[in-house]
Amino acid sequence: MRREMTPPEARLWSILRAGRLNGWKFSRQVPIGPFIADFVARRERFIVEVDGQSHQQTYGHDTRRDAWLIGQGYQILRIAAADVLTQIDGVASTIDNALTTHTARNA
């Protein structure tokens, strides 16, 4: 677990914290089994991961990690760090829409 968020994570956290995104409640840096998720809507079992340039080097690990988390009942949405920095409104809308669809599907 990291103490310091990356700039994209900090920017996204400013949107997700304290129910600011349409009331969705998120936590950050959440341990789930052997992994740490960037942001989690716990009740909905929904994870948002911010992928920077290093994601290209960790793709295989991330694929195995995602499979394990999905097997535990989580949905994962991966967002490019560059999009968080340049299109935060679109990212927020994407997360809100994905969560709305996810909860409707699991209702």
PDB file of C-alpha atoms in Angstrom:
ATOM      1  CA  MET A   1       0.000   0.000   0.000  1.00  0.00           C
ATOM      2  CA  ARG A   2       1.326   3.418  -0.960  1.00  0.00           C
ATOM      3  CA  ARG A   3       1.046   6.472   1.247  1.00  0.00           C
ATOM      4  CA  GLU A   4       1.191   8.937  -1.620  1.00  0.00           C
ATOM      5  CA  MET A   5      -1.283   8.886  -4.460  1.00  0.00           C
ATOM      6  CA  THR A   6      -0.118   9.582  -7.980  1.00  0.00           C
ATOM      7  CA  PRO A   7      -1.420  12.876  -9.454  1.00  0.00           C
ATOM      8  CA  PRO A   8      -4.092  11.036 -11.506  1.00  0.00           C
ATOM      9  CA  GLU A   9      -5.209   9.048  -8.431  1.00  0.00           C
ATOM     10  CA  ALA A  10      -5.399  12.223  -6.336  1.00  0.00           C
ATOM     11  CA  ARG A  11      -7.447  13.958  -9.007  1.00  0.00           C
ATOM     12  CA  LEU A  12      -9.859  11.037  -9.283  1.00  0.00           C
ATOM     13  CA  TRP A  13     -10.098  10.736  -5.489  1.00  0.00           C
ATOM     14  CA  SER A  14     -11.240  14.378  -5.342  1.00  0.00           C
ATOM     15  CA  ILE A  15     -14.247  13.289  -7.442  1.00  0.00           C
ATOM     16  CA  LEU A  16     -14.941   9.938  -5.723  1.00  0.00           C
ATOM     17  CA  ARG A  17     -14.466  10.758  -2.037  1.00  0.00           C
ATOM     18  CA  ALA A  18     -17.306  11.464   0.370  1.00  0.00           C
ATOM     19  CA  GLY A  19     -20.034  10.368  -2.050  1.00  0.00           C
ATOM     20  CA  ARG A  20     -19.327  13.270  -4.408  1.00  0.00           C
ATOM     21  CA  LEU A  21     -20.070  11.176  -7.488  1.00  0.00           C
ATOM     22  CA  ASN A  22     -23.859  10.849  -7.278  1.00  0.00           C
ATOM     23  CA  GLY A  23     -23.689   9.441  -3.774  1.00  0.00           C
ATOM     24  CA  TRP A  24     -21.500   6.424  -4.619  1.00  0.00           C
ATOM     25  CA  LYS A  25     -19.349   5.635  -1.582  1.00  0.00           C
ATOM     26  CA  PHE A  26     -15.731   4.806  -2.406  1.00  0.00           C
ATOM     27  CA  SER A  27     -12.709   3.883  -0.323  1.00  0.00           C
ATOM     28  CA  ARG A  28      -9.145   4.105  -1.584  1.00  0.00           C
ATOM     29  CA  GLN A  29      -6.221   1.676  -1.352  1.00  0.00           C
ATOM     30  CA  VAL A  30      -8.417  -1.224  -0.234  1.00  0.00           C
ATOM     31  CA  PRO A  31      -6.821  -4.611   0.526  1.00  0.00           C
ATOM     32  CA  ILE A  32      -8.793  -7.427  -1.096  1.00  0.00           C
ATOM     33  CA  GLY A  33      -7.193 -10.807  -0.563  1.00  0.00           C
ATOM     34  CA  PRO A  34      -3.564 -10.547  -1.663  1.00  0.00           C
ATOM     35  CA  PHE A  35      -4.186  -7.374  -3.701  1.00  0.00           C
ATOM     36  CA  ILE A  36      -4.698  -3.641  -3.135  1.00  0.00           C
ATOM     37  CA  ALA A  37      -7.408  -1.966  -5.211  1.00  0.00           C
ATOM     38  CA  ASP A  38      -7.061   1.733  -6.058  1.00  0.00           C
ATOM     39  CA  PHE A  39     -10.711   2.647  -5.377  1.00  0.00           C
ATOM     40  CA  VAL A  40     -13.586   0.417  -4.278  1.00  0.00           C
ATOM     41  CA  ALA A  41     -17.314   0.935  -3.927  1.00  0.00           C
ATOM     42  CA  ARG A  42     -17.546  -1.810  -1.296  1.00  0.00           C
ATOM     43  CA  ARG A  43     -21.300  -2.317  -1.143  1.00  0.00           C
ATOM     44  CA  GLU A  44     -21.491  -2.613  -4.930  1.00  0.00           C
ATOM     45  CA  ARG A  45     -18.297  -4.721  -5.160  1.00  0.00           C
ATOM     46  CA  PHE A  46     -16.972  -2.372  -7.843  1.00  0.00           C
ATOM     47  CA  ILE A  47     -13.305  -1.489  -8.336  1.00  0.00           C
ATOM     48  CA  VAL A  48     -11.802   1.426 -10.249  1.00  0.00           C
ATOM     49  CA  GLU A  49      -8.144   1.051 -11.202  1.00  0.00           C
ATOM     50  CA  VAL A  50      -6.078   3.931 -12.561  1.00  0.00           C
ATOM     51  CA  ASP A  51      -3.572   2.583 -15.071  1.00  0.00           C
ATOM     52  CA  GLY A  52      -0.428   4.585 -15.760  1.00  0.00           C
ATOM     53  CA  GLN A  53       2.369   3.835 -18.198  1.00  0.00           C
ATOM     54  CA  SER A  54       3.597   0.942 -16.046  1.00  0.00           C
ATOM     55  CA  HIS A  55       0.394  -0.977 -16.841  1.00  0.00           C
ATOM     56  CA  GLN A  56       1.984  -2.083 -20.112  1.00  0.00           C
ATOM     57  CA  GLN A  57       4.773  -3.843 -18.184  1.00  0.00           C
ATOM     58  CA  THR A  58       2.378  -5.382 -15.633  1.00  0.00           C
ATOM     59  CA  TYR A  59      -0.348  -6.472 -18.050  1.00  0.00           C
ATOM     60  CA  GLY A  60       0.081 -10.209 -17.345  1.00  0.00           C
ATOM     61  CA  HIS A  61       0.004  -9.704 -13.578  1.00  0.00           C
ATOM     62  CA  ASP A  62      -2.996  -7.368 -13.883  1.00  0.00           C
ATOM     63  CA  THR A  63      -4.862  -9.929 -15.988  1.00  0.00           C
ATOM     64  CA  ARG A  64      -4.352 -12.638 -13.340  1.00  0.00           C
ATOM     65  CA  ARG A  65      -5.227 -10.175 -10.579  1.00  0.00           C
ATOM     66  CA  ASP A  66      -8.431  -9.126 -12.367  1.00  0.00           C
ATOM     67  CA  ALA A  67      -9.455 -12.753 -12.880  1.00  0.00           C
ATOM     68  CA  TRP A  68      -9.011 -13.435  -9.161  1.00  0.00           C
ATOM     69  CA  LEU A  69     -10.982 -10.324  -8.149  1.00  0.00           C
ATOM     70  CA  ILE A  70     -13.772 -11.119 -10.607  1.00  0.00           C
ATOM     71  CA  GLY A  71     -13.876 -14.607  -9.118  1.00  0.00           C
ATOM     72  CA  GLN A  72     -14.501 -12.938  -5.738  1.00  0.00           C
ATOM     73  CA  GLY A  73     -17.527 -11.121  -7.192  1.00  0.00           C
ATOM     74  CA  TYR A  74     -16.003  -7.746  -8.086  1.00  0.00           C
ATOM     75  CA  GLN A  75     -16.400  -5.791 -11.291  1.00  0.00           C
ATOM     76  CA  ILE A  76     -13.305  -3.859 -12.371  1.00  0.00           C
ATOM     77  CA  LEU A  77     -13.169  -0.694 -14.414  1.00  0.00           C
ATOM     78  CA  ARG A  78      -9.721   0.338 -15.634  1.00  0.00           C
ATOM     79  CA  ILE A  79      -9.189   3.997 -16.432  1.00  0.00           C
ATOM     80  CA  ALA A  80      -6.095   5.392 -18.148  1.00  0.00           C
ATOM     81  CA  ALA A  81      -4.201   7.876 -15.993  1.00  0.00           C
ATOM     82  CA  ALA A  82      -3.922  10.217 -18.981  1.00  0.00           C
ATOM     83  CA  ASP A  83      -7.734  10.291 -19.274  1.00  0.00           C
ATOM     84  CA  VAL A  84      -8.066  11.232 -15.605  1.00  0.00           C
ATOM     85  CA  LEU A  85      -5.731  14.168 -16.182  1.00  0.00           C
ATOM     86  CA  THR A  86      -7.277  15.365 -19.444  1.00  0.00           C
ATOM     87  CA  GLN A  87     -10.939  14.261 -19.372  1.00  0.00           C
ATOM     88  CA  ILE A  88     -12.017  14.087 -15.724  1.00  0.00           C
ATOM     89  CA  ASP A  89     -15.678  14.862 -16.480  1.00  0.00           C
ATOM     90  CA  GLY A  90     -15.828  12.034 -19.011  1.00  0.00           C
ATOM     91  CA  VAL A  91     -14.096   9.678 -16.579  1.00  0.00           C
ATOM     92  CA  ALA A  92     -16.582  10.571 -13.833  1.00  0.00           C
ATOM     93  CA  SER A  93     -19.476   9.957 -16.222  1.00  0.00           C
ATOM     94  CA  THR A  94     -17.991   6.618 -17.304  1.00  0.00           C
ATOM     95  CA  ILE A  95     -17.638   5.482 -13.686  1.00  0.00           C
ATOM     96  CA  ASP A  96     -21.161   6.616 -12.792  1.00  0.00           C
ATOM     97  CA  ASN A  97     -22.663   4.871 -15.836  1.00  0.00           C
ATOM     98  CA  ALA A  98     -20.704   1.665 -15.209  1.00  0.00           C
ATOM     99  CA  LEU A  99     -21.767   1.587 -11.554  1.00  0.00           C
ATOM    100  CA  THR A 100     -25.396   2.261 -12.449  1.00  0.00           C
ATOM    101  CA  THR A 101     -25.357  -0.570 -15.005  1.00  0.00           C
ATOM    102  CA  HIS A 102     -23.526  -2.894 -12.606  1.00  0.00           C
ATOM    103  CA  THR A 103     -25.989  -2.337  -9.752  1.00  0.00           C
ATOM    104  CA  ALA A 104     -29.026  -2.687 -12.039  1.00  0.00           C
ATOM    105  CA  ARG A 105     -27.643  -5.962 -13.376  1.00  0.00           C
ATOM    106  CA  ASN A 106     -27.076  -7.299  -9.850  1.00  0.00           C
ATOM    107  CA  ALA A 107     -30.366  -6.116  -8.344  1.00  0.00           C
TER     108      ALA A 107
END
